[in-house]
Amino acid sequence: MAGSAAALAAGQLPAADGTAVPGPERTAAVPGPERAVVTAAPGRRATVALGDVLPVPASVRPEPGADFPLTVDTVIHAEPAARAEADRLAALLRPATGLPLPVAVDPAAPAAGAITLALVDPGFGPEGYRLDVTATGVRLTAATPAGLGHGVQTLRQLLPAGVESPIPVDGPWVLPGGTIADHPRFGYRGAMLDVARHFFGVDEVLRVVDHLARYKLNHLHLHLTDDQGWRIAVESWPRLTEIGGATQVGGGPGGWYTRDDYRRIVRYAAERHVTVVPEIDLPGHTNAALTAYGRLAPDGVTPSPYTGTEVGFSYLDPDRELTYSFVADVLGEVAALTPGPYLHIGGDEAFKVPADAYARFVDRVQPIVAGTGKTVLGWHQIAPAAHSPGRVLQYWGTTATDPVVADAVRRGARVLMSPADRTYLDMRYTPESRIGHDWAGAIDVRRAYDWDPAGYLDDVPAEAVLGLAAPLWTEYVASHAEIEYMLLPRLPALAELGWSPRDTHDWAAFRRRLAAQGPRWETAGTGYHRSPEVPWPVAAVPAPRAPES
Ligand code: TNX
């Protein structure tokens, strides 16, 4: 990961694709007709327009002249139940602003001049919020802590890019006046990280959670098991991780999460209103499990560890009872560690399993999931199986028609949209990209943005679409810098599709707002792909504040 503010000041940021990313410039940036210049000049006027938020809010009503400056006297006021969100807001704003921003927890009405967070239902649903900025105070209201959390992310984006700095810089720290009323279009907005092909440690996963939370995504799907590695400790089958977790693509050391590691990820995500969805991929993609317990292998022969990138060769035998006691043990333990409602059972690319045996397998595993109290989520290959209450099919196809999925929807299933030609974050941006798959085509920013999750699949009504999720498979992604390169800037494009009302969909407006994220990432030391489709500004990143100021 690109490092500290000091490293950034050196001028050039290496992008993961090897191209040079223009670094922050201390001298005046080149002004030009299409180049937004992020100014660092102190002043009392807001420098970000109220609507320049990503994902774009449902409703924005600017009030010129009602800007609110943050000062040394600004207090963040919260009722006790809103304390965690108030603390997070303070933690996000203090490093760059250098302001004390004390959090006052007090059920009584705040004094004028405060930023107030209140759990008062503004009427915008479970994740909605309302933000009122006036010259005399700021008020953020929501029905739930999640709504407040989304409002906090909006507030953060309304301050200039310097707010991302880990050390104090000059503002101006002024919020634009007016009202934002906001709520999501879809209830499920997610991303998936494949920690099986290449393993990523807890801290790297937490950084991914930060990116999700920033753009109001609310689900992190962890692809925990595959041919190359088993990454989650299971007490009743300990060799799964000890043996099955010991390598990865390319033959590196791999790794796995202890139960406490996994709990830490779940807790950190929950604090940021992100639900973890664990995937145990069944019955295919199971070579790592078979290396640990050869008796699970259909032919009883323990296979070798696999460090390549092929798919579809391994499977659990649908016709053996041992398979189901194994699956019940694993799913039971993973469910017990997971507070979220979904258990993802994979189901993709079991090429060696005949269709009838595959269907019997899914028909037996879905009730096991239900028995743990969780709801079945699976790749859309599980569609032919019987309906299981609430079950969700993750559609990763690239065709607009899928009669089997449409039929499952008629039988009660809902669909999570991950069409590979739009949402797959492991695809190359262009044929020339340094890393990535290309089987679903190149996906640059416009391709990721210019589609409608509710309209992609024929014969599936919009009401059956739960939302969208963007998978990052990691056959070719081996470091955190490469994660960020693949994630950004496509993740915010998909986040906006998931959150913003359809009638705000507008490529020209979107790419202008996306461009403004560039200086924020640079200030934070986050890598990204400088897609030529986006008019990135020449960013004058604010200089560190002089000690005496
Ligand atoms: C297909 S998408 C897979 C994965 C690969 C991915 C690479 C899906 C459910 N299965 O096993 O990693 O393609 O793009």
Coordinates of C-alpha atoms and ligand atoms in Angstrom, one line a residue:
M1 CA 0.0 0.0 0.0
A2 CA 1.3 3.4 -0.8
G3 CA 2.5 4.9 2.4
S4 CA 2.4 8.0 4.5
A5 CA 1.9 11.6 3.7
A6 CA 5.6 12.1 3.7
A7 CA 6.0 9.4 1.0
L8 CA 3.3 11.1 -1.0
A9 CA 5.1 14.4 -0.8
A10 CA 7.9 12.9 -2.9
G11 CA 5.8 13.5 -5.9
Q12 CA 4.9 10.3 -7.7
L13 CA 2.7 7.4 -6.6
P14 CA 3.4 4.1 -8.2
A15 CA 0.1 2.7 -9.5
A16 CA -0.3 -1.1 -9.3
D17 CA -0.3 -1.3 -13.1
G18 CA 3.2 0.2 -13.2
T19 CA 2.1 3.5 -14.7
A20 CA 3.0 6.6 -12.8
V21 CA 0.3 8.3 -11.0
P22 CA 0.9 12.0 -10.9
G23 CA 1.6 12.8 -7.3
P24 CA 0.3 15.6 -5.2
E25 CA 1.7 18.9 -6.2
R26 CA 2.7 21.5 -3.7
T27 CA 3.0 24.3 -6.2
A28 CA -0.1 25.8 -7.9
A29 CA -1.8 23.2 -10.0
V30 CA -2.2 23.9 -13.7
P31 CA -5.5 25.7 -14.1
G32 CA -7.4 24.8 -17.2
P33 CA -11.0 24.8 -18.4
E34 CA -11.7 21.1 -17.5
R35 CA -9.3 20.8 -14.6
A36 CA -10.8 21.2 -11.2
V37 CA -8.1 22.5 -8.8
V38 CA -8.5 21.5 -5.2
T39 CA -7.4 24.6 -3.5
A40 CA -5.8 24.6 -0.1
A41 CA -6.5 28.3 0.6
P42 CA -8.0 29.0 3.9
G43 CA -11.5 30.7 3.8
R44 CA -14.9 30.6 5.3
R45 CA -16.8 29.2 2.2
A46 CA -17.3 25.6 1.5
T47 CA -15.2 24.2 -1.4
V48 CA -17.3 21.1 -2.0
A49 CA -20.8 21.5 -3.5
L50 CA -23.6 19.8 -1.5
G51 CA -24.4 17.4 -4.3
D52 CA -20.8 16.3 -4.9
V53 CA -21.2 13.1 -2.9
L54 CA -20.6 9.6 -4.2
P55 CA -23.0 7.7 -4.3
V56 CA -25.1 10.7 -5.3
P57 CA -27.8 11.3 -2.7
A58 CA -31.5 10.8 -3.4
S59 CA -32.3 14.5 -2.8
V60 CA -30.0 17.5 -2.4
R61 CA -31.2 21.1 -1.6
P62 CA -28.4 23.5 -1.3
E63 CA -28.8 26.6 0.8
P64 CA -26.3 29.2 -0.3
G65 CA -25.1 31.3 2.6
A66 CA -25.8 28.6 5.2
D67 CA -22.3 27.1 5.2
F68 CA -21.0 25.8 8.5
P69 CA -17.4 26.2 9.5
L70 CA -15.7 23.7 11.8
T71 CA -13.7 25.6 14.5
V72 CA -11.7 24.8 17.6
D73 CA -15.0 25.3 19.5
T74 CA -17.1 22.8 17.5
V75 CA -18.6 20.0 19.6
I76 CA -20.1 16.8 18.2
H77 CA -23.2 16.2 20.2
A78 CA -24.9 12.8 20.4
E79 CA -27.6 11.0 22.4
P80 CA -26.2 7.9 24.1
A81 CA -27.4 5.5 21.4
A82 CA -25.6 7.5 18.7
R83 CA -22.3 7.7 20.6
A84 CA -20.4 5.2 18.4
E85 CA -21.3 7.1 15.2
A86 CA -20.3 10.4 16.8
D87 CA -17.0 8.9 17.9
R88 CA -16.4 7.6 14.4
L89 CA -17.1 11.0 12.9
A90 CA -14.7 12.6 15.3
A91 CA -12.0 10.0 14.5
L92 CA -12.4 10.6 10.8
L93 CA -12.2 14.4 11.1
R94 CA -9.6 14.9 13.8
P95 CA -6.3 13.8 12.1
A96 CA -6.5 16.2 9.1
T97 CA -8.3 19.1 10.7
G98 CA -6.3 19.0 13.9
L99 CA -9.5 20.2 15.7
P100 CA -10.4 18.8 19.1
L101 CA -14.0 18.0 18.1
P102 CA -15.0 16.7 21.5
V103 CA -17.9 14.3 21.6
A104 CA -20.6 15.3 24.1
V105 CA -23.0 12.5 25.0
D106 CA -26.0 14.1 26.5
P107 CA -29.7 13.4 26.1
A108 CA -30.5 17.1 26.4
A109 CA -30.8 19.4 23.4
P110 CA -27.4 20.6 22.3
A111 CA -26.2 24.2 22.4
A112 CA -26.1 26.1 19.1
G113 CA -23.0 25.6 17.0
A114 CA -22.8 21.8 17.4
I115 CA -22.8 18.9 15.0
T116 CA -25.7 16.8 16.4
L117 CA -26.3 13.1 15.7
A118 CA -29.8 11.9 16.7
L119 CA -31.7 8.7 16.3
V120 CA -34.8 10.4 15.2
D121 CA -36.6 8.8 12.3
P122 CA -36.6 11.2 9.3
G123 CA -38.7 8.7 7.3
F124 CA -36.2 7.4 4.9
G125 CA -36.1 3.7 5.8
P126 CA -33.7 1.6 7.8
E127 CA -30.5 2.9 6.1
G128 CA -31.7 6.4 5.2
Y129 CA -30.6 9.7 6.8
R130 CA -31.2 13.4 6.7
L131 CA -28.4 16.0 7.0
D132 CA -29.2 19.6 7.6
V133 CA -26.3 22.1 7.4
T134 CA -27.1 25.6 8.6
A135 CA -24.8 28.5 9.5
T136 CA -25.5 27.8 13.2
G137 CA -25.3 24.0 13.4
V138 CA -25.4 20.7 11.7
R139 CA -28.0 18.0 12.4
L140 CA -27.8 14.4 11.2
T141 CA -30.8 12.2 11.9
A142 CA -31.6 8.6 11.0
A143 CA -33.8 5.8 12.3
T144 CA -30.8 3.5 12.9
P145 CA -27.1 3.6 13.6
A146 CA -26.6 2.4 10.1
G147 CA -28.4 5.4 8.7
L148 CA -26.2 7.7 10.9
G149 CA -23.1 5.9 9.7
H150 CA -24.0 6.5 6.0
G151 CA -24.7 10.2 6.9
V152 CA -21.2 10.4 8.6
Q153 CA -19.7 9.2 5.3
T154 CA -21.6 11.9 3.4
L155 CA -20.4 14.5 5.9
R156 CA -16.8 13.4 5.4
Q157 CA -17.1 13.8 1.6
L158 CA -18.5 17.3 2.0
L159 CA -15.1 18.5 3.4
P160 CA -12.2 19.0 0.9
A161 CA -9.9 16.1 0.0
G162 CA -7.4 17.2 2.6
V163 CA -9.7 15.6 5.2
E164 CA -8.2 12.3 4.2
S165 CA -4.8 13.4 5.4
P166 CA -3.3 11.4 8.4
I167 CA -1.7 14.6 9.6
P168 CA -3.1 18.2 10.1
V169 CA -3.4 20.2 6.9
D170 CA -5.1 23.5 6.0
G171 CA -8.8 23.3 5.2
P172 CA -10.9 25.3 4.8
W173 CA -13.0 23.0 7.0
V174 CA -16.4 24.4 6.0
L175 CA -19.5 22.3 5.2
P176 CA -21.8 23.5 2.4
G177 CA -25.2 24.7 3.6
G178 CA -28.5 22.9 2.8
T179 CA -30.3 19.6 3.2
I180 CA -29.6 16.1 2.0
A181 CA -32.3 13.5 2.3
D182 CA -31.0 10.1 1.3
H183 CA -31.7 6.4 1.2
P184 CA -30.6 3.4 -0.8
R185 CA -32.2 1.9 -3.9
F186 CA -31.3 -1.7 -3.0
G187 CA -31.0 -3.4 0.4
Y188 CA -27.9 -5.5 -0.6
R189 CA -24.9 -3.6 -1.9
G190 CA -21.8 -5.7 -1.6
A191 CA -18.4 -6.8 -2.7
M192 CA -16.7 -10.2 -2.5
L193 CA -13.0 -10.8 -1.7
D194 CA -11.5 -14.2 -2.7
V195 CA -9.1 -14.9 0.2
A196 CA -8.7 -18.5 -1.0
R197 CA -6.7 -18.1 -4.2
H198 CA -4.4 -15.6 -2.5
F199 CA -4.7 -15.2 1.2
F200 CA -5.0 -11.7 2.7
G201 CA -4.5 -11.1 6.4
V202 CA -7.0 -9.5 8.8
D203 CA -5.6 -6.0 8.4
E204 CA -5.9 -6.1 4.6
V205 CA -9.5 -7.2 4.9
L206 CA -10.2 -4.4 7.3
R207 CA -8.9 -1.9 4.7
V208 CA -11.3 -3.4 2.2
V209 CA -14.1 -2.9 4.7
D210 CA -13.1 0.8 5.0
H211 CA -13.5 1.2 1.2
L212 CA -16.9 -0.5 1.3
A213 CA -18.1 1.7 4.2
R214 CA -16.9 4.9 2.5
Y215 CA -19.2 4.2 -0.5
K216 CA -22.1 2.9 1.7
L217 CA -21.8 -0.7 0.6
N218 CA -23.2 -2.9 3.3
H219 CA -22.1 -6.5 2.6
L220 CA -18.7 -8.1 2.5
H221 CA -18.8 -11.6 1.0
L222 CA -15.6 -13.6 1.9
H223 CA -14.9 -16.5 -0.5
L224 CA -13.2 -18.6 2.3
T225 CA -12.5 -21.9 0.6
D226 CA -11.4 -23.1 -2.8
D227 CA -9.1 -25.6 -4.4
Q228 CA -6.0 -23.6 -3.4
G229 CA -6.8 -23.0 0.2
W230 CA -9.1 -23.3 3.2
R231 CA -9.1 -20.1 5.2
I232 CA -11.4 -20.4 8.1
A233 CA -10.7 -22.5 11.2
V234 CA -13.2 -25.3 11.9
E235 CA -12.6 -26.9 15.3
S236 CA -14.2 -30.3 14.5
W237 CA -12.1 -30.7 11.3
P238 CA -8.8 -29.0 12.3
R239 CA -6.7 -30.2 9.4
L240 CA -8.8 -28.1 7.0
T241 CA -6.7 -25.1 7.9
E242 CA -3.5 -26.7 9.2
I243 CA -3.1 -28.6 5.9
G244 CA -5.6 -27.1 3.6
G245 CA -4.6 -23.5 4.4
A246 CA -0.9 -23.9 3.9
T247 CA -0.5 -22.7 0.4
Q248 CA -2.1 -20.5 -2.4
V249 CA -1.8 -19.7 -6.1
G250 CA 1.8 -19.7 -7.1
G251 CA 2.9 -21.8 -4.1
G252 CA 3.2 -19.1 -1.4
P253 CA 2.6 -19.8 2.3
G254 CA -1.1 -19.1 2.2
G255 CA -2.7 -18.7 5.7
W256 CA -6.0 -18.8 7.4
Y257 CA -8.2 -17.0 10.0
T258 CA -8.5 -18.3 13.5
R259 CA -12.0 -18.0 15.0
D260 CA -10.8 -14.8 16.7
D261 CA -9.4 -13.4 13.5
Y262 CA -12.8 -14.0 11.8
R263 CA -14.6 -12.5 14.8
R264 CA -12.4 -9.4 14.5
I265 CA -13.3 -9.0 10.9
V266 CA -17.0 -9.5 11.6
R267 CA -16.9 -7.0 14.5
Y268 CA -15.0 -4.3 12.6
A269 CA -17.3 -4.6 9.7
A270 CA -20.4 -4.5 11.9
E271 CA -19.2 -1.3 13.5
R272 CA -19.2 0.1 10.0
H273 CA -22.6 -1.4 9.1
V274 CA -21.1 -4.0 6.8
T275 CA -22.5 -7.5 7.2
V276 CA -20.0 -10.4 6.6
V277 CA -21.3 -13.2 4.3
P278 CA -19.1 -16.3 4.6
E279 CA -18.9 -18.6 1.6
I280 CA -18.0 -22.3 1.9
D281 CA -17.8 -23.3 -1.8
L282 CA -19.6 -26.7 -2.3
P283 CA -19.5 -29.3 -3.7
G284 CA -16.8 -28.3 -6.2
H285 CA -13.8 -26.0 -5.5
T286 CA -12.9 -28.4 -2.6
N287 CA -9.4 -29.6 -3.4
A288 CA -7.9 -27.9 -0.3
A289 CA -10.4 -29.8 2.0
L290 CA -9.6 -33.1 0.2
T291 CA -5.8 -32.6 0.8
A292 CA -6.6 -32.3 4.5
Y293 CA -9.1 -35.2 4.7
G294 CA -8.4 -37.8 2.0
R295 CA -11.4 -39.8 3.1
L296 CA -13.7 -37.1 1.8
A297 CA -12.3 -37.6 -1.7
P298 CA -14.7 -39.5 -4.0
D299 CA -12.0 -42.0 -4.9
G300 CA -10.6 -42.0 -1.4
V301 CA -7.2 -40.8 -2.6
T302 CA -5.7 -37.8 -1.0
P303 CA -4.9 -35.2 -3.7
S304 CA -1.9 -33.0 -3.8
P305 CA -2.2 -29.3 -2.9
Y306 CA -3.1 -27.2 -5.8
T307 CA -1.4 -23.9 -6.6
G308 CA -2.6 -23.3 -10.2
T309 CA -5.6 -21.4 -11.5
E310 CA -7.8 -24.0 -13.2
V311 CA -11.3 -24.7 -11.9
G312 CA -13.9 -27.5 -11.9
F313 CA -11.8 -30.6 -11.2
S314 CA -12.5 -31.2 -7.5
Y315 CA -15.7 -32.2 -5.7
L316 CA -17.3 -33.8 -2.6
D317 CA -19.2 -37.0 -3.4
P318 CA -23.0 -36.2 -3.3
D319 CA -23.7 -39.9 -2.7
R320 CA -21.8 -40.4 0.5
E321 CA -23.1 -39.8 4.0
L322 CA -19.7 -38.6 5.2
T323 CA -20.1 -35.6 2.9
Y324 CA -23.2 -34.4 4.7
S325 CA -21.8 -34.8 8.2
F326 CA -18.8 -32.8 7.1
V327 CA -20.9 -30.1 5.5
A328 CA -23.2 -30.0 8.6
D329 CA -20.2 -29.6 10.9
V330 CA -18.5 -26.9 8.8
L331 CA -21.7 -24.9 8.2
G332 CA -22.8 -25.2 11.8
E333 CA -19.5 -23.7 13.1
V334 CA -19.3 -21.0 10.5
A335 CA -23.0 -20.1 11.1
A336 CA -22.3 -19.9 14.9
L337 CA -19.4 -17.4 14.2
T338 CA -21.5 -15.3 11.9
P339 CA -24.2 -12.8 13.1
G340 CA -25.4 -11.9 9.6
P341 CA -28.3 -13.7 8.1
Y342 CA -26.7 -15.4 5.0
L343 CA -24.6 -18.5 4.6
H344 CA -23.1 -18.7 1.0
I345 CA -22.8 -22.3 -0.2
G346 CA -21.0 -21.6 -3.5
G347 CA -22.3 -24.2 -5.9
D348 CA -20.4 -23.0 -9.0
E349 CA -18.4 -25.0 -11.5
A350 CA -18.9 -28.5 -10.1
F351 CA -18.1 -29.8 -13.6
K352 CA -17.4 -33.4 -12.5
V353 CA -20.7 -33.8 -10.7
P354 CA -23.6 -35.1 -12.9
A355 CA -26.6 -32.8 -12.9
D356 CA -28.9 -35.2 -11.0
A357 CA -26.3 -35.8 -8.2
Y358 CA -25.6 -32.1 -8.0
A359 CA -29.4 -31.3 -7.6
R360 CA -29.6 -34.0 -4.8
F361 CA -26.6 -32.4 -3.1
V362 CA -28.1 -28.9 -3.1
D363 CA -31.5 -30.2 -2.0
R364 CA -29.8 -31.8 1.1
V365 CA -27.5 -28.9 1.9
Q366 CA -30.1 -26.1 1.8
P367 CA -32.0 -27.5 4.7
I368 CA -28.7 -27.8 6.6
V369 CA -28.3 -24.1 6.2
A370 CA -31.8 -23.4 7.2
G371 CA -31.2 -25.6 10.3
T372 CA -28.4 -23.3 11.4
G373 CA -30.9 -20.4 11.3
K374 CA -29.3 -18.8 8.2
T375 CA -30.6 -18.0 4.8
V376 CA -29.2 -19.8 1.7
L377 CA -27.1 -17.7 -0.7
G378 CA -25.4 -19.5 -3.6
W379 CA -24.1 -18.9 -7.1
H380 CA -27.0 -19.1 -9.6
Q381 CA -26.1 -22.7 -10.5
I382 CA -28.1 -23.8 -7.5
A383 CA -31.3 -22.5 -9.1
P384 CA -32.7 -25.9 -10.2
A385 CA -32.9 -27.1 -6.5
A386 CA -36.1 -26.9 -4.5
H387 CA -37.0 -23.5 -3.0
S388 CA -35.7 -22.8 0.5
P389 CA -37.3 -19.9 2.4
G390 CA -35.7 -16.6 1.5
R391 CA -33.0 -18.1 -0.7
V392 CA -30.9 -15.8 -2.9
L393 CA -29.2 -16.7 -6.2
Q394 CA -26.1 -14.7 -7.1
Y395 CA -26.2 -14.3 -10.8
W396 CA -22.8 -14.2 -12.4
G397 CA -23.8 -15.0 -15.9
T398 CA -23.4 -12.6 -18.9
T399 CA -26.6 -13.3 -20.7
A400 CA -29.8 -11.4 -20.3
T401 CA -31.9 -14.5 -20.3
D402 CA -31.6 -17.4 -17.9
P403 CA -34.8 -19.5 -17.9
V404 CA -33.6 -21.6 -15.0
V405 CA -33.0 -18.6 -12.8
A406 CA -36.3 -17.0 -13.9
D407 CA -38.1 -20.3 -12.9
A408 CA -36.4 -20.3 -9.5
V409 CA -37.6 -16.7 -9.0
R410 CA -41.1 -17.7 -9.9
R411 CA -40.7 -20.4 -7.1
G412 CA -39.7 -17.7 -4.6
A413 CA -36.0 -17.1 -5.0
R414 CA -34.5 -13.6 -5.1
V415 CA -31.5 -12.6 -7.1
L416 CA -28.3 -10.8 -6.3
M417 CA -26.8 -9.3 -9.4
S418 CA -23.1 -10.0 -10.2
P419 CA -23.1 -10.2 -14.0
A420 CA -19.4 -11.0 -14.8
D421 CA -19.3 -8.6 -17.7
R422 CA -20.2 -5.6 -15.5
T423 CA -19.3 -6.3 -11.8
Y424 CA -16.3 -8.6 -11.9
L425 CA -13.5 -6.6 -10.3
D426 CA -11.0 -9.3 -11.4
M427 CA -11.5 -8.4 -15.1
R428 CA -8.9 -6.2 -16.8
Y429 CA -9.7 -2.6 -17.3
T430 CA -8.4 -2.8 -20.9
P431 CA -6.7 -5.6 -22.8
E432 CA -3.4 -3.9 -21.9
S433 CA -3.9 -4.0 -18.1
R434 CA -1.1 -5.6 -16.3
I435 CA -3.2 -8.1 -14.3
G436 CA -6.7 -9.6 -14.4
H437 CA -8.9 -12.1 -16.2
D438 CA -10.5 -11.3 -19.5
W439 CA -13.0 -14.1 -20.0
A440 CA -15.9 -11.7 -19.4
G441 CA -14.2 -8.9 -21.4
A442 CA -12.5 -5.8 -20.3
I443 CA -14.4 -3.7 -17.8
D444 CA -13.4 0.0 -17.6
V445 CA -15.3 2.4 -15.4
R446 CA -18.1 3.3 -17.9
R447 CA -18.8 -0.4 -18.5
A448 CA -19.0 -1.0 -14.7
Y449 CA -21.4 2.0 -14.4
D450 CA -23.6 2.0 -17.5
W451 CA -26.2 -0.7 -16.8
D452 CA -29.2 -1.3 -14.5
P453 CA -29.1 -4.1 -11.9
A454 CA -32.9 -4.2 -12.0
G455 CA -33.1 -4.5 -15.8
Y456 CA -30.2 -6.9 -16.6
L457 CA -32.1 -10.2 -16.5
D458 CA -35.2 -10.7 -18.6
D459 CA -38.2 -12.4 -16.9
V460 CA -36.9 -11.5 -13.4
P461 CA -39.0 -8.6 -12.0
A462 CA -37.3 -5.7 -10.3
E463 CA -38.9 -6.7 -7.0
A464 CA -36.9 -9.9 -7.0
V465 CA -33.6 -8.1 -7.3
L466 CA -32.1 -7.8 -3.8
G467 CA -29.2 -5.7 -5.0
L468 CA -25.8 -6.1 -6.5
A469 CA -22.4 -7.4 -5.5
A470 CA -19.0 -7.0 -7.1
P471 CA -16.6 -10.1 -6.8
L472 CA -12.9 -9.7 -6.7
W473 CA -11.4 -13.1 -7.5
T474 CA -7.7 -13.2 -6.7
E475 CA -6.0 -15.7 -9.0
Y476 CA -4.0 -12.7 -10.3
V477 CA -4.3 -10.4 -7.3
A478 CA -1.5 -11.0 -4.8
S479 CA -1.0 -7.9 -2.8
H480 CA -3.0 -5.1 -1.1
A481 CA -1.8 -2.6 -3.8
E482 CA -3.3 -4.9 -6.4
I483 CA -6.6 -5.2 -4.5
E484 CA -6.9 -1.4 -4.5
Y485 CA -5.9 -1.1 -8.1
M486 CA -8.7 -3.5 -9.1
L487 CA -11.2 -2.0 -6.7
L488 CA -10.8 1.6 -7.4
P489 CA -12.3 3.3 -9.3
R490 CA -14.8 0.6 -10.2
L491 CA -16.1 -0.1 -6.7
P492 CA -17.6 3.4 -6.4
A493 CA -19.3 3.0 -9.8
L494 CA -21.0 -0.2 -8.6
A495 CA -21.8 1.4 -5.2
E496 CA -23.6 4.2 -6.9
L497 CA -25.7 1.8 -9.0
G498 CA -26.7 0.1 -5.7
W499 CA -27.5 3.2 -3.7
S500 CA -28.7 6.0 -5.9
P501 CA -32.1 6.4 -7.5
R502 CA -32.2 5.3 -11.1
D503 CA -33.2 8.8 -12.3
T504 CA -29.8 10.1 -11.2
H505 CA -28.0 7.8 -13.5
D506 CA -25.8 10.0 -15.7
W507 CA -22.3 9.1 -16.9
A508 CA -21.2 12.7 -17.4
A509 CA -22.2 13.8 -13.9
F510 CA -21.0 10.5 -12.3
R511 CA -17.5 10.7 -13.8
R512 CA -17.1 14.3 -12.7
R513 CA -18.0 13.3 -9.1
L514 CA -15.8 10.2 -9.4
A515 CA -12.9 12.4 -10.5
A516 CA -13.1 14.3 -7.2
Q517 CA -12.4 11.0 -5.4
G518 CA -8.9 10.8 -6.9
P519 CA -7.3 13.5 -4.7
R520 CA -9.0 11.9 -1.6
W521 CA -7.3 8.5 -2.4
E522 CA -4.0 10.2 -3.1
T523 CA -4.2 12.1 0.2
A524 CA -5.0 8.9 2.1
G525 CA -2.2 6.9 0.4
T526 CA -4.6 4.7 -1.4
G527 CA -3.7 3.3 -4.9
Y528 CA -6.1 3.4 -7.8
H529 CA -6.3 3.0 -11.6
R530 CA -6.1 6.3 -13.3
S531 CA -8.7 5.4 -15.9
P532 CA -8.5 7.7 -18.9
E533 CA -12.3 7.7 -19.0
V534 CA -12.3 9.9 -15.9
P535 CA -11.3 13.6 -15.8
W536 CA -9.0 13.3 -12.8
P537 CA -8.1 16.7 -11.4
V538 CA -4.6 17.9 -10.9
A539 CA -4.7 17.8 -7.2
A540 CA -2.9 20.3 -5.0
V541 CA -2.8 18.3 -1.8
P542 CA -2.7 20.7 1.1
A543 CA 0.7 21.1 2.7
P544 CA 1.1 20.0 6.3
R545 CA 0.1 22.8 8.6
A546 CA 3.0 24.8 10.1
P547 CA 3.4 23.9 13.7
E548 CA 2.7 27.4 14.9
S549 CA -0.6 27.8 13.0
Ligands
TNX1 C1 -15.5 -18.1 -12.2 S1 -17.7 -16.7 -10.7 C2 -15.5 -18.5 -10.9 C3 -14.3 -18.4 -10.0 C4 -13.2 -17.8 -10.8 C5 -13.7 -16.7 -11.6 C6 -12.6 -15.9 -12.3 C7 -17.7 -18.1 -10.1 C8 -18.8 -18.4 -9.2 N1 -16.7 -18.9 -10.3 O1 -14.0 -19.7 -9.6 O2 -12.3 -17.3 -9.8 O3 -14.6 -17.2 -12.6 O4 -13.1 -14.8 -12.9

